[in-house]
mmCIF file of C-alpha atoms in Angstrom:
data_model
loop_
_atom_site.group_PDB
_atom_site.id
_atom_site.type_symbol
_atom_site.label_atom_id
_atom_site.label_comp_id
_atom_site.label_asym_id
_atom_site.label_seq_id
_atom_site.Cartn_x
_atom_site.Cartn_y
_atom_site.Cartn_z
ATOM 1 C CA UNK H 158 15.751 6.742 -21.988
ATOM 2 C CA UNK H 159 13.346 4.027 -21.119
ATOM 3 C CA UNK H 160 15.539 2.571 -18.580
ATOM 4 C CA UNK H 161 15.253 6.190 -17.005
ATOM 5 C CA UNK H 162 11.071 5.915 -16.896
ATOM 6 C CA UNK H 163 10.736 2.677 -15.971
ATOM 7 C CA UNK H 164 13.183 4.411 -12.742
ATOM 8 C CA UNK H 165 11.186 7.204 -12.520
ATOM 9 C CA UNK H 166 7.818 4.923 -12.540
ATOM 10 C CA UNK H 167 9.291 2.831 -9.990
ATOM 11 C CA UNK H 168 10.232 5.291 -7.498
ATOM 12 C CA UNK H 169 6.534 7.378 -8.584
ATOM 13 C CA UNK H 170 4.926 4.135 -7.145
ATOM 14 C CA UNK H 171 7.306 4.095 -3.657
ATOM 15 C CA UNK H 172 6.260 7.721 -3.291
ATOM 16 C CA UNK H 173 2.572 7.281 -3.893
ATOM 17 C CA UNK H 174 1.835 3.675 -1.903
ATOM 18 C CA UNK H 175 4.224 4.928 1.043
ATOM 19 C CA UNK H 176 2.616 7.948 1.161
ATOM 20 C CA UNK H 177 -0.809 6.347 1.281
ATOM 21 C CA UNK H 178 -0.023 5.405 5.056
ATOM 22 C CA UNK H 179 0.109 8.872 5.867
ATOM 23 C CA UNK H 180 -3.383 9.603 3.944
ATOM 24 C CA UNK H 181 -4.900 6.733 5.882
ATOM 25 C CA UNK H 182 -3.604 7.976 9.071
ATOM 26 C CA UNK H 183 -4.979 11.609 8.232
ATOM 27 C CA UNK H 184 -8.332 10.143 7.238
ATOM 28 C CA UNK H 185 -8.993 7.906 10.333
ATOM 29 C CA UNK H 186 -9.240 10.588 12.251
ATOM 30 C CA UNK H 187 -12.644 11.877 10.314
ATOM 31 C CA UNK H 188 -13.545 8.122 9.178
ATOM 32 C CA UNK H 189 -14.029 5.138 10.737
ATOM 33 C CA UNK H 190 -11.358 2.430 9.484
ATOM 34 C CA UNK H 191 -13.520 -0.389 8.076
ATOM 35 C CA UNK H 192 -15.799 2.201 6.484
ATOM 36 C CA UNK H 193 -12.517 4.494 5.371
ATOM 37 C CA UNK H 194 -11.551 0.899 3.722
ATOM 38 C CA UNK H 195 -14.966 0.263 1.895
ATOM 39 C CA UNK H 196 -15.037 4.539 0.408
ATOM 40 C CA UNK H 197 -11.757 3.967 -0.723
ATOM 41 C CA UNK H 198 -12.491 0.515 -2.873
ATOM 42 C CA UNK H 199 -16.071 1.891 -3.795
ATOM 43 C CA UNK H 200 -14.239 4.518 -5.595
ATOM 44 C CA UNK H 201 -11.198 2.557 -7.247
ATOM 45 C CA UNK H 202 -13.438 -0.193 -8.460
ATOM 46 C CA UNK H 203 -15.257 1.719 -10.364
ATOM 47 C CA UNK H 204 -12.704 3.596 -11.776
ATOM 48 C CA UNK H 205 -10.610 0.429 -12.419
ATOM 49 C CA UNK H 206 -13.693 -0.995 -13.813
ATOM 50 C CA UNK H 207 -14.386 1.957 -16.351
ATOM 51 C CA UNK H 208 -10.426 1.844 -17.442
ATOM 52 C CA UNK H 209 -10.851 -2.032 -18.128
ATOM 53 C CA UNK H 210 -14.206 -1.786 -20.429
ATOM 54 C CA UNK H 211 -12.764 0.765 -22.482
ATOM 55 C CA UNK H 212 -9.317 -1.070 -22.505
ATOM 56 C CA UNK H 213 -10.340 -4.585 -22.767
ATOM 57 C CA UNK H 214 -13.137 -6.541 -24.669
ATOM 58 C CA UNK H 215 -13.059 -8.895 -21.343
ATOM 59 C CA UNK H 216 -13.705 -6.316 -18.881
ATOM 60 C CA UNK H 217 -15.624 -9.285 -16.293
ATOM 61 C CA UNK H 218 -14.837 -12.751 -15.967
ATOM 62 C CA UNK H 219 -17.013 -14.950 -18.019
ATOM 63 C CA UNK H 220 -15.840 -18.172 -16.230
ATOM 64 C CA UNK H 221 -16.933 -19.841 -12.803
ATOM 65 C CA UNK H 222 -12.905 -20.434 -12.635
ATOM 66 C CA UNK H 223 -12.976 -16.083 -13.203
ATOM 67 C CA UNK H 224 -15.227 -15.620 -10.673
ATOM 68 C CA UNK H 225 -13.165 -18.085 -7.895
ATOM 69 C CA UNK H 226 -10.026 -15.493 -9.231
ATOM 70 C CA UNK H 227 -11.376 -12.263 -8.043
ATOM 71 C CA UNK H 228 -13.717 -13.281 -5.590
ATOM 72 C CA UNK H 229 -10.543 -14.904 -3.536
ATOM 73 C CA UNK H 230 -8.742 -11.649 -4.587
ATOM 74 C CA UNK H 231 -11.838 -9.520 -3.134
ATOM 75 C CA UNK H 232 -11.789 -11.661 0.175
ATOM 76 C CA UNK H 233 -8.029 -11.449 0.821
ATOM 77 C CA UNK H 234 -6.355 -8.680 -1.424
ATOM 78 C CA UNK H 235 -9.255 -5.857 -0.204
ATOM 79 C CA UNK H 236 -11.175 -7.051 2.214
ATOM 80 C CA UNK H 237 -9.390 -9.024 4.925
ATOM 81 C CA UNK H 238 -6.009 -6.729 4.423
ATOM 82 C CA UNK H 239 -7.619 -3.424 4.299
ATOM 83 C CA UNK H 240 -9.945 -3.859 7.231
ATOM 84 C CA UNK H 241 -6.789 -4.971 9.378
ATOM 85 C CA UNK H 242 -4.423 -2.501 8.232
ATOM 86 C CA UNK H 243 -6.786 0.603 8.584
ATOM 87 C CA UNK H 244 -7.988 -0.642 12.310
ATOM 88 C CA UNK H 245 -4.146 -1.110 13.098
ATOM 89 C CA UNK H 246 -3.261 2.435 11.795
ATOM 90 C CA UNK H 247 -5.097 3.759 14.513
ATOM 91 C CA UNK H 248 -2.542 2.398 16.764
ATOM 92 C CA UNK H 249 0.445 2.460 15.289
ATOM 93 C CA UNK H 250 2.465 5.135 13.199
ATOM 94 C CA UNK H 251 2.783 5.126 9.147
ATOM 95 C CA UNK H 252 6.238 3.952 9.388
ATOM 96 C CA UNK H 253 5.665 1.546 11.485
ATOM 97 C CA UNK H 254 2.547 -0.198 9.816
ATOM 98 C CA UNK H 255 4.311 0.070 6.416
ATOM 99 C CA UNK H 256 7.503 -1.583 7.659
ATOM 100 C CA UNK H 257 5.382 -4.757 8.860
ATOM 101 C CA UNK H 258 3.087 -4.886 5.498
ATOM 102 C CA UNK H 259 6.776 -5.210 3.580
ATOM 103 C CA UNK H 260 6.944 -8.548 4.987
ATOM 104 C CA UNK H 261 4.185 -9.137 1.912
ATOM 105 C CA UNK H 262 6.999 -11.291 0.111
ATOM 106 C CA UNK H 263 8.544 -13.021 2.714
ATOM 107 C CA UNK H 264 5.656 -14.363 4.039
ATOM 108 C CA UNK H 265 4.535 -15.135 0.684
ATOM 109 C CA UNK H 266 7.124 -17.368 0.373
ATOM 110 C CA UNK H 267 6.314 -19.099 3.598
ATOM 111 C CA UNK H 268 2.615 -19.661 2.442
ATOM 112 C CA UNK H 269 4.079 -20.470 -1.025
ATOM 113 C CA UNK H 270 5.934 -23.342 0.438
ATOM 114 C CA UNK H 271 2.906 -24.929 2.641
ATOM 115 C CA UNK H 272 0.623 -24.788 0.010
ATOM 116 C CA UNK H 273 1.508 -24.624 -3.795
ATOM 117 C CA UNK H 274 3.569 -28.309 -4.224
ATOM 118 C CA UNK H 275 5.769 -27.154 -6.681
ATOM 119 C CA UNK H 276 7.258 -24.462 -4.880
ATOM 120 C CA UNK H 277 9.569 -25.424 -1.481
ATOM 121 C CA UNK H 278 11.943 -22.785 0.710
ATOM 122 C CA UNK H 279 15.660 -23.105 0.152
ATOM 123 C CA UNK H 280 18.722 -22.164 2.678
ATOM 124 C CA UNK H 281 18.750 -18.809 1.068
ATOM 125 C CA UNK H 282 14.842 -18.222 1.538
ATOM 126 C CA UNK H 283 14.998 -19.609 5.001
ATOM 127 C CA UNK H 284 17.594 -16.939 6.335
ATOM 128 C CA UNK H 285 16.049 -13.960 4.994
ATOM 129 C CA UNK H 286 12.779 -15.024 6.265
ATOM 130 C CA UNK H 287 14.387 -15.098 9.640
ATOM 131 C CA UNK H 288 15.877 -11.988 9.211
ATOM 132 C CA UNK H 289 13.103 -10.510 7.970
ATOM 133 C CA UNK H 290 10.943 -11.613 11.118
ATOM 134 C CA UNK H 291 13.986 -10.305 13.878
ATOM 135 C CA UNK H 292 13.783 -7.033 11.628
ATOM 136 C CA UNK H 293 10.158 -6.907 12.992
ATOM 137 C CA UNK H 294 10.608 -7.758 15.719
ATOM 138 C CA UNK H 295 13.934 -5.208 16.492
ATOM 139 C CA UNK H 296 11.419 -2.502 15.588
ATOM 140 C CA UNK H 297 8.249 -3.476 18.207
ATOM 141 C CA UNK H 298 11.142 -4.401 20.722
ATOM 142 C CA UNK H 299 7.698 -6.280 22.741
ATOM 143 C CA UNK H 300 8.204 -6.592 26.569
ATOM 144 C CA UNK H 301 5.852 -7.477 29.462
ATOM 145 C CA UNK H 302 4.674 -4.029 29.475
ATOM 146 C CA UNK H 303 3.863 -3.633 25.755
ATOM 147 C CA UNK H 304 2.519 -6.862 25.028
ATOM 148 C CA UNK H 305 -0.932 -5.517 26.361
ATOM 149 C CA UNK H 306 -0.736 -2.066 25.339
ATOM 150 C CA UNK H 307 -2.241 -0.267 21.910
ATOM 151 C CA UNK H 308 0.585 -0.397 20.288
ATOM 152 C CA UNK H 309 1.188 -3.775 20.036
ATOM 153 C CA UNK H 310 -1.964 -4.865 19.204
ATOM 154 C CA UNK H 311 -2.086 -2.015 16.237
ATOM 155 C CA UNK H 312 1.045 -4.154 15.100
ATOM 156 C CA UNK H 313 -0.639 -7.573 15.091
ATOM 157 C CA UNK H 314 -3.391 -6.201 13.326
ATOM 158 C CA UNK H 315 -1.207 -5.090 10.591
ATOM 159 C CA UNK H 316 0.642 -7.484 10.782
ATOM 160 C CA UNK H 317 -2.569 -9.830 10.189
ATOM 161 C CA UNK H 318 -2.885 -7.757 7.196
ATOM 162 C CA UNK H 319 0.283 -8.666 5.901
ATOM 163 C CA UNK H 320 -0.301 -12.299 5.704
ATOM 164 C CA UNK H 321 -3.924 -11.906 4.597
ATOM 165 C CA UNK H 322 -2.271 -9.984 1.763
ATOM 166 C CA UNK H 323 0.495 -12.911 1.063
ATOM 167 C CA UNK H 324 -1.609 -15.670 1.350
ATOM 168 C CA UNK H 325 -4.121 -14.321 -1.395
ATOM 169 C CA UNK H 326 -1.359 -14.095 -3.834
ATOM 170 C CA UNK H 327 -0.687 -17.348 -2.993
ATOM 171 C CA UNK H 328 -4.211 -18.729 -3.231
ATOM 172 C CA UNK H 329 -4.606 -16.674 -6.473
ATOM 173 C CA UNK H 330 -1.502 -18.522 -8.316
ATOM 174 C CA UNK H 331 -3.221 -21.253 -7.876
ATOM 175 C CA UNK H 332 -6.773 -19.998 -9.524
ATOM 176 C CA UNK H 333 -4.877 -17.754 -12.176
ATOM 177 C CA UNK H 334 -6.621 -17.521 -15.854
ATOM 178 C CA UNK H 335 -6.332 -15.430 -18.663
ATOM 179 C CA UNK H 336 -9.023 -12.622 -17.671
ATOM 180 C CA UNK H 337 -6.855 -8.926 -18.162
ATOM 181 C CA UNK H 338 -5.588 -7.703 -15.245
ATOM 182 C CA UNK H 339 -7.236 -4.265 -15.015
ATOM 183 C CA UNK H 340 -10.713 -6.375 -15.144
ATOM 184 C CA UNK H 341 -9.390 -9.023 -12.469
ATOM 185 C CA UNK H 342 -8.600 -5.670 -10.079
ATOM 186 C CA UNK H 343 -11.654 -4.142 -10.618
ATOM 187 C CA UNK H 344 -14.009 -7.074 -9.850
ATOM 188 C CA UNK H 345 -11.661 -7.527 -7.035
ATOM 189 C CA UNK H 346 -12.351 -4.412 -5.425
ATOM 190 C CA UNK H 347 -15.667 -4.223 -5.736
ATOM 191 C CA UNK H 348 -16.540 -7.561 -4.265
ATOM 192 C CA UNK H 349 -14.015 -6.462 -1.457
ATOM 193 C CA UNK H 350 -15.903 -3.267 -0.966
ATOM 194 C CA UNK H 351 -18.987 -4.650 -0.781
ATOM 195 C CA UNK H 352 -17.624 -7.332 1.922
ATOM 196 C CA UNK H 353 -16.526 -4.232 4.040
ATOM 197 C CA UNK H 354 -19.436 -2.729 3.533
ATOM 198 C CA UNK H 355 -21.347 -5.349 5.164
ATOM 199 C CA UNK H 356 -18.444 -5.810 7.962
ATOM 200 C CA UNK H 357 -18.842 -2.153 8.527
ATOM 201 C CA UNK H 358 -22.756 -2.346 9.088
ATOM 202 C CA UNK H 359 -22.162 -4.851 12.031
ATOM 203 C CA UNK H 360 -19.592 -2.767 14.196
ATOM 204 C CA UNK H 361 -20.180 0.065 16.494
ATOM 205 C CA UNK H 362 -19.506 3.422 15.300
ATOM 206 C CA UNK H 363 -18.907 2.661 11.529
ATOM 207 C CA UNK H 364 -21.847 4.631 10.067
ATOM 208 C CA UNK H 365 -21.716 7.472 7.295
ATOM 209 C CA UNK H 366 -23.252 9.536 10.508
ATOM 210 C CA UNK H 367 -20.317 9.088 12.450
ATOM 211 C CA UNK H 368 -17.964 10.567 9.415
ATOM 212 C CA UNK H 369 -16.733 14.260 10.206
ATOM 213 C CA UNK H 370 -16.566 15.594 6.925
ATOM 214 C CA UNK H 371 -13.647 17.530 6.447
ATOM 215 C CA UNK H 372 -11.114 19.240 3.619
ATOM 216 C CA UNK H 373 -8.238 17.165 5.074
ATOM 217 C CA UNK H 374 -10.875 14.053 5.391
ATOM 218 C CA UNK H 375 -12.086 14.250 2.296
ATOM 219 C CA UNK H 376 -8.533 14.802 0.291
ATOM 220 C CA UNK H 377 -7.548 11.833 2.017
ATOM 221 C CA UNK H 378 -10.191 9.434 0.958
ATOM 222 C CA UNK H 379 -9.417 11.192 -2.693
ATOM 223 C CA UNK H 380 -5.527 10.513 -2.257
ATOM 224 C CA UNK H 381 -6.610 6.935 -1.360
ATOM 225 C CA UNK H 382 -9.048 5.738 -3.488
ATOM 226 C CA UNK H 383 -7.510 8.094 -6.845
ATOM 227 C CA UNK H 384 -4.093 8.253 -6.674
ATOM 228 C CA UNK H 385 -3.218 5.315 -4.030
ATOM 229 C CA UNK H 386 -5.028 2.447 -5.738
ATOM 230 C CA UNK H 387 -6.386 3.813 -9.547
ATOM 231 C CA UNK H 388 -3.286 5.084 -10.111
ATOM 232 C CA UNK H 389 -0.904 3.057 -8.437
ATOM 233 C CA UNK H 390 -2.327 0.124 -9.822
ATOM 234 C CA UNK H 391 -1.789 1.191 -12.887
ATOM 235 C CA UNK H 392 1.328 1.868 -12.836
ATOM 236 C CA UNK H 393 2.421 -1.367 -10.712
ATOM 237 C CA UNK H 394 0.830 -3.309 -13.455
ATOM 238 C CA UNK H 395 2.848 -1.342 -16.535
ATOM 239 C CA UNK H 396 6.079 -2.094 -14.103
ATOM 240 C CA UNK H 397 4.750 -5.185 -13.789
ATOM 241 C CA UNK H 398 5.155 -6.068 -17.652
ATOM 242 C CA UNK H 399 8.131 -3.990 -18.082
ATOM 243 C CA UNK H 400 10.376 -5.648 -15.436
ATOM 244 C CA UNK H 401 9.081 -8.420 -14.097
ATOM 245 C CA UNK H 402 7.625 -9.423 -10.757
ATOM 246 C CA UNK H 403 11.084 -10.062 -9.004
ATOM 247 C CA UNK H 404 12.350 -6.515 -9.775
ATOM 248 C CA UNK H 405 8.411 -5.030 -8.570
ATOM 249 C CA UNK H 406 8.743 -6.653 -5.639
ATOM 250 C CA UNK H 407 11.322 -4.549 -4.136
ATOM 251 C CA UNK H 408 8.565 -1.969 -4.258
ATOM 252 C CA UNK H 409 7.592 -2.726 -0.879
ATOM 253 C CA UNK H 410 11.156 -2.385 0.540
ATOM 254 C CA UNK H 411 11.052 1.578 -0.780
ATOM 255 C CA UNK H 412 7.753 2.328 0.026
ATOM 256 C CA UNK H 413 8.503 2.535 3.735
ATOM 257 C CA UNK H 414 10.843 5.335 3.232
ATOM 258 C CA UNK H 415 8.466 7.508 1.488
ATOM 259 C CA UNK H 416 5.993 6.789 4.576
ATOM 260 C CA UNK H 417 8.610 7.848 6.849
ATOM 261 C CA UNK H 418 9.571 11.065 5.361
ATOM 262 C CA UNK H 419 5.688 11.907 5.081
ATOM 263 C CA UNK H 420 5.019 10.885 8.341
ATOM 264 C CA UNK H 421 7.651 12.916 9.899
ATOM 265 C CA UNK H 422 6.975 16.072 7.262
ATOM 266 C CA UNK H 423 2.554 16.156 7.737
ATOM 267 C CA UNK H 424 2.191 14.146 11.014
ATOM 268 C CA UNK H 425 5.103 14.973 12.969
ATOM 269 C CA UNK H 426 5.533 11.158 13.328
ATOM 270 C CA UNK H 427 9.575 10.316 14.878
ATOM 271 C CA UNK H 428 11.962 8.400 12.568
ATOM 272 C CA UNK H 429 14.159 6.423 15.185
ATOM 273 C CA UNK H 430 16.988 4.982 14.978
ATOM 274 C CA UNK H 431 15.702 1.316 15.725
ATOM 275 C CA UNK H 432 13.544 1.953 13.021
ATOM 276 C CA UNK H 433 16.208 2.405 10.498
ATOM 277 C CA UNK H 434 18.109 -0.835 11.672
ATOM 278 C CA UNK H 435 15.014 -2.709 11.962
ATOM 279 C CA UNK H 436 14.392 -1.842 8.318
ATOM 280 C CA UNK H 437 18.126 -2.710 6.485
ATOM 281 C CA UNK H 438 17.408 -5.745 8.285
ATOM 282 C CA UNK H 439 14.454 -6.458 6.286
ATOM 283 C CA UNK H 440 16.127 -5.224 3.484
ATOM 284 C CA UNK H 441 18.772 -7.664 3.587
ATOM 285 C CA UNK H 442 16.575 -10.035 4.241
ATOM 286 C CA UNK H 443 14.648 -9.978 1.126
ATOM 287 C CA UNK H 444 17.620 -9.876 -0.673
ATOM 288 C CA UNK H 445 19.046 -13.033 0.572
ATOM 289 C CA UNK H 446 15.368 -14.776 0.086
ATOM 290 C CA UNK H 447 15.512 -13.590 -3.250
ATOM 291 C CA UNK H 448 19.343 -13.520 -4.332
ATOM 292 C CA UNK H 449 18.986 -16.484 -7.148
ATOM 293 C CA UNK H 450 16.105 -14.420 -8.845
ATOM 294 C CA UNK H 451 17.470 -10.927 -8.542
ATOM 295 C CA UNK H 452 20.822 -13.003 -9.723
ATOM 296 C CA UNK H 453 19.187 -14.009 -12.608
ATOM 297 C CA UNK H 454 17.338 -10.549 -13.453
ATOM 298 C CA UNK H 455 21.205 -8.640 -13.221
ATOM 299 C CA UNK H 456 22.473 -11.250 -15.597
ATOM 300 C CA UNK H 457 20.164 -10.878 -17.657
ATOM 301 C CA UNK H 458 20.149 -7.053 -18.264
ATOM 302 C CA UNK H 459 23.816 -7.281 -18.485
ATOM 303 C CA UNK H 460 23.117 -9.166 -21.680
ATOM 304 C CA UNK H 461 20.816 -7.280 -23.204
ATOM 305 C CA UNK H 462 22.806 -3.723 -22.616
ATOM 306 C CA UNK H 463 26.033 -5.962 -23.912
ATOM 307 C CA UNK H 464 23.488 -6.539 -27.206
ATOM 308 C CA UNK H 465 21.968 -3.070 -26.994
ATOM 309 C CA UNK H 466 26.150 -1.794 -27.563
#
C-alpha cells in the first residue's frame, strides 16, 4: 500500500507542477511576468515559512554558512529562474516552456562536472546530454526566419531559466548544511521575492497599477503560489525522503505531459507531433545520463520486495 502512495504522490506532483505552466500562462495575461513571479513567492514564503516554525525548532538559519545556502538558493532557485521563465511564457506555449525547463538535470550534470571536483561526466552522461540538447532542439526546429522572431527568443529565455535553475543546485551542493529543508525553502523564497520585487520596480509596465484584476487572474496567482509551490514543495520534499533524489528526478520528465494535456484542454494550445518526438528524445536521454543510478535504485528495490516476501 505504500508503494501505491508514494505512486499516487508522484504522479499528484507531475499533475500539479505541469499544470502550473498553464496557470502562469493564464495569469500573464492580467499580470506582468516579473511581478506575477514576485506575488507568487510573496505568498509561498510565507506559507513555507509558517509550516517550518511550527515543524522545526530551526525554522531560519543561524549560520553565516545558512545564510550563503538560501541566499544562493533565493538568487538562482526563485529569482533568476522565475523571472526568465515567466517573461518567456509570454512567448512560447506551456508545453513548450516545460519541455526546455526538463533539461534541469541534464544540464545539472554539465555544471556538476565544471564545477564540483569530485563529480566528472561519463560516456553514458555524455550521450544523453546530447540527446537531450537535439531533443530541444527537434522541437524549436530554429531557421533563418525564426531565429529573430518571438518565439525563439521566449525559448532562450526559458531556456536561461533552465540553467539558472541547474546551476543553483549545483552551487548549493557545494554550500549544503544541516538547516531543515522546509526552513531552507522558505528563506529561499523570500529573499527571491524580494529580489524580484526590486527587478520589477526598475522595468516598464511592472506596477500593481498595471495588474487587471480578474477571477481567472487571481485563481491563477492562488494555483501558483498555493498549490504550485506550498504544496508541491511539500510533497517533492516527502518524495524526496521516501525515494530518493534519482527516482524524483524523473519528475520533470512527467510534468510536461500534464502541461500538455492542460494546455490543449484550458488554452487550446496544439500538441504536435514534433513535440512528442522531441520529448521521448529527452526522455531517453535522461535515462541513458542516468542508467548506473536508476540501475542501482531497481536493484535495490528488487531486494527489499525479495526481503519484504
Amino acid at each position: 500500500m505504500s508503494r501505491y502512495r508514494t505512486t499516487g504522490l508522484f504522479v499528484l506532483l507531475a499533475a500539479l507542477w505541469g499544470s502550473s505552466f498553464v496557470a502562469t500562462r493564464a495569469a500573464l495575461s492580467a499580470v506582468p511576468p516579473v511581478l506575477l513571479a514576485a506575488l507568487r513567492f510573496d505568498i509561498a514564503g510565507m506559507l513555507m515559512l509558517w509550516y517550518a516554525i511550527v515543524s522545526t525548532d530551526r525554522w531560519r538559519p543561524s549560520t553565516r554558512s545558512g545564510w550563503i545556502e538560501v541566499s544562493v538558493g533565493g538568487v538562482l532557485f526563485v529569482a533568476a529562474h522565475h523571472a526568465l521563465l515567466f517573461i518567456g511564457q509570454q512567448y512560447v506555449t506551456s508545453a513548450v516552456a516545460s519541455i526546455i525547463v526538463s533539461l534541469d538535470p541534464v544540464l545539472a550534470a554539465v555544471f556538476s562536472s565544471l564545477l564540483l571536483t569530485t563529480e566528472r561526466l561519463s560516456w553514458n552522461e555524455i550521450v544523453g546530454i546530447c540527446l537531450g540538447v537535439f531533443g530541444t532542439t527537434f522541437i524549436v526546429k530554429p531557421t533563418s526566419r525564426t531565429l529573430a522572431s518571438a518565439d525563439i527568443r521566449g525559448i532562450g529565455f526559458v531556456f536561461l531559466a533552465a540553467g539558472a535553475f541547474a546551476l543553483g543546485a549545483v552551487i548549493t551542493k557545494r554550500y549544503r548544511t544541516s538547516i531543515p529543508a522546509q526552513s531552507m525553502q522558505a528563506w529561499m523564497m523570500l529573499i527571491g521575492a524580494a529580489l524580484l520585487h526590486a527587478a520589477s520596480v526598475g522595468l516598464p509596465n511592472e506596477s500593481l497599477a498595471s495588474v487587471t484584476w480578474s477571477p481567472v487572474a487571481l485563481a491563477a496567482l492562488g494555483y501558483l503560489s498555493i498549490v504550485g509551490a506550498g504544496g508541491g514543495y511539500l510533497i517533492y520534499f516527502t518524495l524526496l525522503d521516501r525515494i530518493g533524489p534519482v527516482q524524483i528526478n524523473l519528475i520533470g520528465y512527467v510534468a510536461p505531459v500534464f502541461a500538455a494535456l492542460n494546455g490543449w484542454v484550458f488554452l487550446g494550445e496544439p500538441i504536435t507531433v514534433t513535440m512528442f518526438f522531441g520529448f521521448m528524445t529527452i526522455t531517453i536521454g535522461f535515462v541513458i545520463a542516468k542508467y548506473d543510478e536508476i540501475g542501482e535504485e531497481v536493484t535495490r528495490l528488487r531486494q527489499f520486495t525479495l526481503i519484504r516476501e
